[in-house]
Amino acid sequence: MGYRILETDDIPAYLHERGHWEDVSDIHVREVSDGNVNRVFLASSADGTRSLALKQALPWVRVAGPSWPLSPDRADAEARAYEQLAKVTPDEIPGIHGYDPENYALVMEDLSDLEVLRTLLNEGASYGPETSPQIGRLVARLSFTTSDFGMPSAERKALIAVSVNPELCKITEDVVLSEPYIEHEHNHWHEGVADLAAEFRADARLRTEVAALRHVFMTSAQALLHGDLHTGSIMVGVREGAHVVRVFDPEFSFVGPIGFDLGLYWANALVSEERARSLGRLTDHADQLRLSWEAFETEFRRLWPARVDTFFDDAYLDRFLAKVWTESLGFAGTEIIRRIIGFAHLTDLTTLPDPVPASRRALLLGRELIVRREELSSPDAVRQVVASLG
Ligand SMILES: Nc1ncnc2c1ncn2[C@@H]1O[C@H](COP(=O)(O)OP(=O)(O)OP(=O)(O)O)[C@@H](O)[C@H]1O
Ligand SMILES: [Mg+2]
């Protein structure tokens, strides 16, 4: 039938046709798209005992419409990422019921009983002891098993080939890894940080360091990434008395540098800390970088003895992890900066009564993480930078 753009009223027949739902008279559907890019529908039975979520990629950016075309192939990338994640960390992603490549539509578990982590944090919640360790472990499992340590060489080459995601990588290369450091129509900022935006554009050293990180992003095919691992791509909640974490929206997935996933998470954790500080409600925010890194490192080291290529020795593991750490800090810095003076800003800051002090601190922190990443050798060193921001 070809690619059909599904509307709310089409969903019952579609779910029936795809074998997801028997009795179509029983379905209630509502659209819940609150992201910028795709459409998301929730379907539930009249008695509320069954529900499913459906995400469809349109050939453009949803909020912009046909004037901003974007290949729906990003849904293939999302489905591929879930396929790998399901093998190694099935409990931390939505259950996937099926992917329809003809319609770029993914049918998955309804997570609407959970809350997006950013929303909770903005409302004043703490992270709690489990979320960041779970994220660190998830990154370790996905990255180890899709690296040359976890996957035979030929299989890896095939994964790299099939996982190219050129349009979404280009968005990152532009929006995160260059635009904030040049004059660009996408850039905008609060007038209270205009001086820093100008300073950053004029800072040759900063620009060269960002160029280095951009080149790492473009060339370092270490492992399959989530690609957009910010606090808006994580849902948390409690089910049957147990804390649950679900990572979703991996449409930016490709084979790239592991530090990009950790760095995005850290950037968002550090900005959430500045929000909490400015509101006088800091709790466990300052622990999250360390907790996620330690869980990542512990899990990666736990998997290491099972590596498929033992020419990579233990000393090389230490060297490799040190490189991932350093690159993560750099990518964290670029994500902080772009979220304040670049294209898409963070509600963590924009909803503050006065976003300026927290935004200034975050920008200065971002720059330090980029230019001093080689000398910041531990989570404590990062804490010292935060403490020195004044
Ligand atoms: N499985 C699900 N169950 C319930 N709600 C969901 C599910 N998947 C997505 N949503 C809701 O839809 C929103 C958008 O989903 P998602 O982030 O996957 O879409 P997107 O268009 O790619 O967003 P973005 O612009 O952030 O890239 C989520 O923030 C969430 O509120
Ligand atoms: Mg998305």
PDB file of C-alpha atoms in Angstrom, residues 159-374:
ATOM      1  CA  LEU A 159      26.569  -3.101  11.838  1.00  0.00           C
ATOM      2  CA  ILE A 160      28.477   0.084  10.997  1.00  0.00           C
ATOM      3  CA  ALA A 161      27.256  -0.069   7.395  1.00  0.00           C
ATOM      4  CA  VAL A 162      23.611  -0.646   8.255  1.00  0.00           C
ATOM      5  CA  SER A 163      23.579   1.900  11.095  1.00  0.00           C
ATOM      6  CA  VAL A 164      24.562   4.988   9.145  1.00  0.00           C
ATOM      7  CA  ASN A 165      22.167   7.789  10.012  1.00  0.00           C
ATOM      8  CA  PRO A 166      23.452  10.681   7.899  1.00  0.00           C
ATOM      9  CA  GLU A 167      20.639  13.197   8.274  1.00  0.00           C
ATOM     10  CA  LEU A 168      20.394  12.952  12.044  1.00  0.00           C
ATOM     11  CA  CYS A 169      24.184  12.907  12.485  1.00  0.00           C
ATOM     12  CA  LYS A 170      24.341  16.080  10.414  1.00  0.00           C
ATOM     13  CA  ILE A 171      21.835  17.730  12.746  1.00  0.00           C
ATOM     14  CA  THR A 172      24.132  16.939  15.689  1.00  0.00           C
ATOM     15  CA  GLU A 173      27.267  18.020  13.799  1.00  0.00           C
ATOM     16  CA  ASP A 174      25.604  21.360  13.071  1.00  0.00           C
ATOM     17  CA  VAL A 175      23.435  22.106  16.068  1.00  0.00           C
ATOM     18  CA  VAL A 176      25.668  20.735  18.846  1.00  0.00           C
ATOM     19  CA  LEU A 177      29.132  20.707  17.356  1.00  0.00           C
ATOM     20  CA  SER A 178      29.485  23.930  15.374  1.00  0.00           C
ATOM     21  CA  GLU A 179      26.610  26.448  15.230  1.00  0.00           C
ATOM     22  CA  PRO A 180      26.948  27.863  18.780  1.00  0.00           C
ATOM     23  CA  TYR A 181      30.536  28.889  17.986  1.00  0.00           C
ATOM     24  CA  ILE A 182      29.736  30.802  14.777  1.00  0.00           C
ATOM     25  CA  GLU A 183      27.117  33.333  13.679  1.00  0.00           C
ATOM     26  CA  HIS A 184      24.056  31.265  12.788  1.00  0.00           C
ATOM     27  CA  GLU A 185      20.351  31.993  12.472  1.00  0.00           C
ATOM     28  CA  HIS A 186      19.548  29.041  14.744  1.00  0.00           C
ATOM     29  CA  ASN A 187      21.377  30.617  17.663  1.00  0.00           C
ATOM     30  CA  HIS A 188      19.516  32.660  20.232  1.00  0.00           C
ATOM     31  CA  TRP A 189      20.011  33.487  23.871  1.00  0.00           C
ATOM     32  CA  HIS A 190      18.782  35.388  26.865  1.00  0.00           C
ATOM     33  CA  GLU A 191      20.203  38.913  26.796  1.00  0.00           C
ATOM     34  CA  GLY A 192      21.796  38.208  30.180  1.00  0.00           C
ATOM     35  CA  VAL A 193      24.280  35.822  28.543  1.00  0.00           C
ATOM     36  CA  ALA A 194      24.906  37.811  25.341  1.00  0.00           C
ATOM     37  CA  ASP A 195      28.431  38.694  26.479  1.00  0.00           C
ATOM     38  CA  LEU A 196      29.314  35.021  26.964  1.00  0.00           C
ATOM     39  CA  ALA A 197      27.816  34.049  23.595  1.00  0.00           C
ATOM     40  CA  ALA A 198      30.019  36.678  21.931  1.00  0.00           C
ATOM     41  CA  GLU A 199      33.061  35.613  23.955  1.00  0.00           C
ATOM     42  CA  PHE A 200      32.560  31.971  22.946  1.00  0.00           C
ATOM     43  CA  ARG A 201      32.293  32.882  19.265  1.00  0.00           C
ATOM     44  CA  ALA A 202      35.561  34.813  19.521  1.00  0.00           C
ATOM     45  CA  ASP A 203      37.413  32.125  21.472  1.00  0.00           C
ATOM     46  CA  ALA A 204      39.792  30.440  19.017  1.00  0.00           C
ATOM     47  CA  ARG A 205      40.959  27.831  21.505  1.00  0.00           C
ATOM     48  CA  LEU A 206      37.409  26.808  22.358  1.00  0.00           C
ATOM     49  CA  ARG A 207      36.536  26.556  18.699  1.00  0.00           C
ATOM     50  CA  THR A 208      39.508  24.303  17.946  1.00  0.00           C
ATOM     51  CA  GLU A 209      38.601  22.016  20.866  1.00  0.00           C
ATOM     52  CA  VAL A 210      35.008  21.796  19.613  1.00  0.00           C
ATOM     53  CA  ALA A 211      36.374  21.034  16.129  1.00  0.00           C
ATOM     54  CA  ALA A 212      38.343  18.165  17.660  1.00  0.00           C
ATOM     55  CA  LEU A 213      35.215  16.803  19.366  1.00  0.00           C
ATOM     56  CA  ARG A 214      33.216  17.243  16.170  1.00  0.00           C
ATOM     57  CA  HIS A 215      35.806  15.212  14.304  1.00  0.00           C
ATOM     58  CA  VAL A 216      35.660  12.487  16.967  1.00  0.00           C
ATOM     59  CA  PHE A 217      31.879  12.434  16.541  1.00  0.00           C
ATOM     60  CA  MET A 218      32.285  12.094  12.759  1.00  0.00           C
ATOM     61  CA  THR A 219      35.000   9.438  12.715  1.00  0.00           C
ATOM     62  CA  SER A 220      35.115   7.425  15.923  1.00  0.00           C
ATOM     63  CA  ALA A 221      32.976   4.360  15.241  1.00  0.00           C
ATOM     64  CA  GLN A 222      33.408   2.854  18.707  1.00  0.00           C
ATOM     65  CA  ALA A 223      29.944   1.430  19.321  1.00  0.00           C
ATOM     66  CA  LEU A 224      26.239   1.793  18.613  1.00  0.00           C
ATOM     67  CA  LEU A 225      24.932   4.838  20.463  1.00  0.00           C
ATOM     68  CA  HIS A 226      21.507   5.931  21.602  1.00  0.00           C
ATOM     69  CA  GLY A 227      22.486   9.287  20.126  1.00  0.00           C
ATOM     70  CA  ASP A 228      20.085  11.567  22.036  1.00  0.00           C
ATOM     71  CA  LEU A 229      20.407  10.441  25.651  1.00  0.00           C
ATOM     72  CA  HIS A 230      19.114  13.487  27.502  1.00  0.00           C
ATOM     73  CA  THR A 231      16.671  13.546  30.422  1.00  0.00           C
ATOM     74  CA  GLY A 232      13.776  13.974  27.950  1.00  0.00           C
ATOM     75  CA  SER A 233      14.585  10.528  26.504  1.00  0.00           C
ATOM     76  CA  ILE A 234      14.236   8.764  29.858  1.00  0.00           C
ATOM     77  CA  MET A 235      11.070   7.846  31.714  1.00  0.00           C
ATOM     78  CA  VAL A 236      11.025   6.766  35.329  1.00  0.00           C
ATOM     79  CA  GLY A 237       8.424   5.582  37.786  1.00  0.00           C
ATOM     80  CA  VAL A 238       7.368   2.812  40.101  1.00  0.00           C
ATOM     81  CA  ARG A 239       5.769  -0.448  39.020  1.00  0.00           C
ATOM     82  CA  GLU A 240       4.740  -3.080  41.553  1.00  0.00           C
ATOM     83  CA  GLY A 241       6.783  -1.328  44.187  1.00  0.00           C
ATOM     84  CA  ALA A 242       9.977  -1.332  42.121  1.00  0.00           C
ATOM     85  CA  HIS A 243      11.768   1.677  40.590  1.00  0.00           C
ATOM     86  CA  VAL A 244      11.767   1.456  36.793  1.00  0.00           C
ATOM     87  CA  VAL A 245      13.731   3.317  34.134  1.00  0.00           C
ATOM     88  CA  ARG A 246      12.877   3.267  30.434  1.00  0.00           C
ATOM     89  CA  VAL A 247      15.135   4.841  27.841  1.00  0.00           C
ATOM     90  CA  PHE A 248      13.312   5.777  24.628  1.00  0.00           C
ATOM     91  CA  ASP A 249      13.637   7.806  21.402  1.00  0.00           C
ATOM     92  CA  PRO A 250      16.959   6.423  20.020  1.00  0.00           C
ATOM     93  CA  GLU A 251      16.294   7.825  16.511  1.00  0.00           C
ATOM     94  CA  PHE A 252      19.733   9.528  16.458  1.00  0.00           C
ATOM     95  CA  SER A 253      21.396   6.125  16.878  1.00  0.00           C
ATOM     96  CA  PHE A 254      24.537   5.388  14.849  1.00  0.00           C
ATOM     97  CA  VAL A 255      27.958   3.851  15.454  1.00  0.00           C
ATOM     98  CA  GLY A 256      29.921   6.628  17.111  1.00  0.00           C
ATOM     99  CA  PRO A 257      31.939   7.646  20.176  1.00  0.00           C
ATOM    100  CA  ILE A 258      30.608   6.201  23.444  1.00  0.00           C
ATOM    101  CA  GLY A 259      31.343   9.469  25.218  1.00  0.00           C
ATOM    102  CA  PHE A 260      28.597  11.161  23.252  1.00  0.00           C
ATOM    103  CA  ASP A 261      25.883   9.194  25.093  1.00  0.00           C
ATOM    104  CA  LEU A 262      27.464   9.690  28.530  1.00  0.00           C
ATOM    105  CA  GLY A 263      28.217  13.325  27.758  1.00  0.00           C
ATOM    106  CA  LEU A 264      24.631  14.173  26.834  1.00  0.00           C
ATOM    107  CA  TYR A 265      23.379  12.608  30.053  1.00  0.00           C
ATOM    108  CA  TRP A 266      26.000  14.457  32.109  1.00  0.00           C
ATOM    109  CA  ALA A 267      25.236  17.786  30.472  1.00  0.00           C
ATOM    110  CA  ASN A 268      21.584  17.453  31.322  1.00  0.00           C
ATOM    111  CA  ALA A 269      22.393  16.329  34.882  1.00  0.00           C
ATOM    112  CA  LEU A 270      24.719  19.299  35.386  1.00  0.00           C
ATOM    113  CA  VAL A 271      22.127  21.744  34.046  1.00  0.00           C
ATOM    114  CA  SER A 272      19.443  20.217  36.280  1.00  0.00           C
ATOM    115  CA  GLU A 273      21.848  20.856  39.157  1.00  0.00           C
ATOM    116  CA  GLU A 274      22.136  24.548  38.239  1.00  0.00           C
ATOM    117  CA  ARG A 275      18.353  24.817  38.084  1.00  0.00           C
ATOM    118  CA  ALA A 276      18.019  23.227  41.529  1.00  0.00           C
ATOM    119  CA  ARG A 277      20.762  25.419  42.946  1.00  0.00           C
ATOM    120  CA  SER A 278      19.109  28.562  41.674  1.00  0.00           C
ATOM    121  CA  LEU A 279      15.801  27.516  43.245  1.00  0.00           C
ATOM    122  CA  GLY A 280      17.493  26.531  46.525  1.00  0.00           C
ATOM    123  CA  ARG A 281      16.420  22.918  46.219  1.00  0.00           C
ATOM    124  CA  LEU A 282      19.590  20.976  45.516  1.00  0.00           C
ATOM    125  CA  THR A 283      19.382  17.357  46.603  1.00  0.00           C
ATOM    126  CA  ASP A 284      21.311  14.555  44.934  1.00  0.00           C
ATOM    127  CA  HIS A 285      22.024  16.395  41.672  1.00  0.00           C
ATOM    128  CA  ALA A 286      25.770  16.626  42.237  1.00  0.00           C
ATOM    129  CA  ASP A 287      26.135  12.819  42.505  1.00  0.00           C
ATOM    130  CA  GLN A 288      24.746  11.892  39.109  1.00  0.00           C
ATOM    131  CA  LEU A 289      27.831  12.216  36.924  1.00  0.00           C
ATOM    132  CA  ARG A 290      29.835  10.056  39.320  1.00  0.00           C
ATOM    133  CA  LEU A 291      27.039   7.479  39.763  1.00  0.00           C
ATOM    134  CA  SER A 292      26.513   7.016  36.031  1.00  0.00           C
ATOM    135  CA  TRP A 293      30.251   6.908  35.287  1.00  0.00           C
ATOM    136  CA  GLU A 294      30.981   4.373  38.041  1.00  0.00           C
ATOM    137  CA  ALA A 295      28.137   2.125  36.887  1.00  0.00           C
ATOM    138  CA  PHE A 296      29.316   2.455  33.282  1.00  0.00           C
ATOM    139  CA  GLU A 297      32.913   1.635  34.160  1.00  0.00           C
ATOM    140  CA  THR A 298      32.022  -1.252  36.493  1.00  0.00           C
ATOM    141  CA  GLU A 299      29.742  -2.856  33.909  1.00  0.00           C
ATOM    142  CA  PHE A 300      32.219  -2.361  31.053  1.00  0.00           C
ATOM    143  CA  ARG A 301      34.963  -3.982  33.157  1.00  0.00           C
ATOM    144  CA  ARG A 302      32.604  -6.808  34.149  1.00  0.00           C
ATOM    145  CA  LEU A 303      31.968  -7.559  30.451  1.00  0.00           C
ATOM    146  CA  TRP A 304      35.634  -7.231  29.447  1.00  0.00           C
ATOM    147  CA  PRO A 305      36.712 -10.859  30.136  1.00  0.00           C
ATOM    148  CA  ALA A 306      34.118 -11.964  27.547  1.00  0.00           C
ATOM    149  CA  ARG A 307      35.691  -9.839  24.779  1.00  0.00           C
ATOM    150  CA  VAL A 308      35.884 -11.549  21.403  1.00  0.00           C
ATOM    151  CA  ASP A 309      39.370 -10.229  20.603  1.00  0.00           C
ATOM    152  CA  THR A 310      41.877 -10.868  23.382  1.00  0.00           C
ATOM    153  CA  PHE A 311      44.654  -9.000  21.608  1.00  0.00           C
ATOM    154  CA  PHE A 312      43.049  -6.059  23.411  1.00  0.00           C
ATOM    155  CA  ASP A 313      44.729  -6.473  26.794  1.00  0.00           C
ATOM    156  CA  ASP A 314      43.863  -5.132  30.241  1.00  0.00           C
ATOM    157  CA  ALA A 315      46.227  -2.199  29.944  1.00  0.00           C
ATOM    158  CA  TYR A 316      44.452  -1.208  26.742  1.00  0.00           C
ATOM    159  CA  LEU A 317      41.110  -1.332  28.577  1.00  0.00           C
ATOM    160  CA  ASP A 318      42.399   1.249  31.057  1.00  0.00           C
ATOM    161  CA  ARG A 319      43.567   3.454  28.235  1.00  0.00           C
ATOM    162  CA  PHE A 320      40.303   3.062  26.343  1.00  0.00           C
ATOM    163  CA  LEU A 321      38.141   3.916  29.361  1.00  0.00           C
ATOM    164  CA  ALA A 322      40.262   6.984  30.077  1.00  0.00           C
ATOM    165  CA  LYS A 323      39.643   8.149  26.521  1.00  0.00           C
ATOM    166  CA  VAL A 324      35.888   7.569  26.831  1.00  0.00           C
ATOM    167  CA  TRP A 325      35.912   9.574  30.087  1.00  0.00           C
ATOM    168  CA  THR A 326      37.757  12.516  28.535  1.00  0.00           C
ATOM    169  CA  GLU A 327      35.567  12.597  25.426  1.00  0.00           C
ATOM    170  CA  SER A 328      32.418  12.340  27.561  1.00  0.00           C
ATOM    171  CA  LEU A 329      33.428  15.493  29.424  1.00  0.00           C
ATOM    172  CA  GLY A 330      34.039  17.320  26.159  1.00  0.00           C
ATOM    173  CA  PHE A 331      30.710  16.270  24.665  1.00  0.00           C
ATOM    174  CA  ALA A 332      28.966  17.220  27.919  1.00  0.00           C
ATOM    175  CA  GLY A 333      30.420  20.702  27.551  1.00  0.00           C
ATOM    176  CA  THR A 334      29.191  21.070  23.972  1.00  0.00           C
ATOM    177  CA  GLU A 335      25.687  19.905  24.900  1.00  0.00           C
ATOM    178  CA  ILE A 336      25.462  22.380  27.800  1.00  0.00           C
ATOM    179  CA  ILE A 337      26.531  25.268  25.589  1.00  0.00           C
ATOM    180  CA  ARG A 338      24.249  24.486  22.668  1.00  0.00           C
ATOM    181  CA  ARG A 339      21.265  24.171  24.993  1.00  0.00           C
ATOM    182  CA  ILE A 340      21.793  27.760  26.205  1.00  0.00           C
ATOM    183  CA  ILE A 341      23.045  29.736  23.191  1.00  0.00           C
ATOM    184  CA  GLY A 342      22.256  27.361  20.311  1.00  0.00           C
ATOM    185  CA  PHE A 343      19.148  25.936  18.716  1.00  0.00           C
ATOM    186  CA  ALA A 344      16.975  24.037  21.208  1.00  0.00           C
ATOM    187  CA  HIS A 345      17.015  25.335  24.767  1.00  0.00           C
ATOM    188  CA  LEU A 346      16.289  23.463  27.990  1.00  0.00           C
ATOM    189  CA  THR A 347      13.106  24.022  29.980  1.00  0.00           C
ATOM    190  CA  ASP A 348      15.278  23.383  33.048  1.00  0.00           C
ATOM    191  CA  LEU A 349      16.591  26.915  32.531  1.00  0.00           C
ATOM    192  CA  THR A 350      13.952  28.686  30.444  1.00  0.00           C
ATOM    193  CA  THR A 351      11.261  28.131  33.096  1.00  0.00           C
ATOM    194  CA  LEU A 352      13.337  29.653  35.912  1.00  0.00           C
ATOM    195  CA  PRO A 353      12.067  33.000  37.239  1.00  0.00           C
ATOM    196  CA  ASP A 354      15.534  34.373  36.447  1.00  0.00           C
ATOM    197  CA  PRO A 355      17.418  32.027  34.131  1.00  0.00           C
ATOM    198  CA  VAL A 356      20.536  34.201  33.955  1.00  0.00           C
ATOM    199  CA  PRO A 357      22.663  33.151  36.962  1.00  0.00           C
ATOM    200  CA  ALA A 358      22.149  29.414  36.342  1.00  0.00           C
ATOM    201  CA  SER A 359      22.686  29.832  32.590  1.00  0.00           C
ATOM    202  CA  ARG A 360      25.924  31.773  33.124  1.00  0.00           C
ATOM    203  CA  ARG A 361      27.283  29.162  35.516  1.00  0.00           C
ATOM    204  CA  ALA A 362      26.329  26.364  33.122  1.00  0.00           C
ATOM    205  CA  LEU A 363      27.954  28.096  30.143  1.00  0.00           C
ATOM    206  CA  LEU A 364      31.200  28.629  32.053  1.00  0.00           C
ATOM    207  CA  LEU A 365      31.114  25.015  33.198  1.00  0.00           C
ATOM    208  CA  GLY A 366      30.518  23.858  29.616  1.00  0.00           C
ATOM    209  CA  ARG A 367      33.553  25.754  28.393  1.00  0.00           C
ATOM    210  CA  GLU A 368      35.745  24.357  31.191  1.00  0.00           C
ATOM    211  CA  LEU A 369      34.634  20.798  30.414  1.00  0.00           C
ATOM    212  CA  ILE A 370      35.628  21.263  26.790  1.00  0.00           C
ATOM    213  CA  VAL A 371      38.945  23.049  27.119  1.00  0.00           C
ATOM    214  CA  ARG A 372      40.173  21.315  30.285  1.00  0.00           C
ATOM    215  CA  ARG A 373      38.847  17.818  29.609  1.00  0.00           C
ATOM    216  CA  GLU A 374      42.335  16.274  29.418  1.00  0.00           C
TER     217      GLU A 374
END
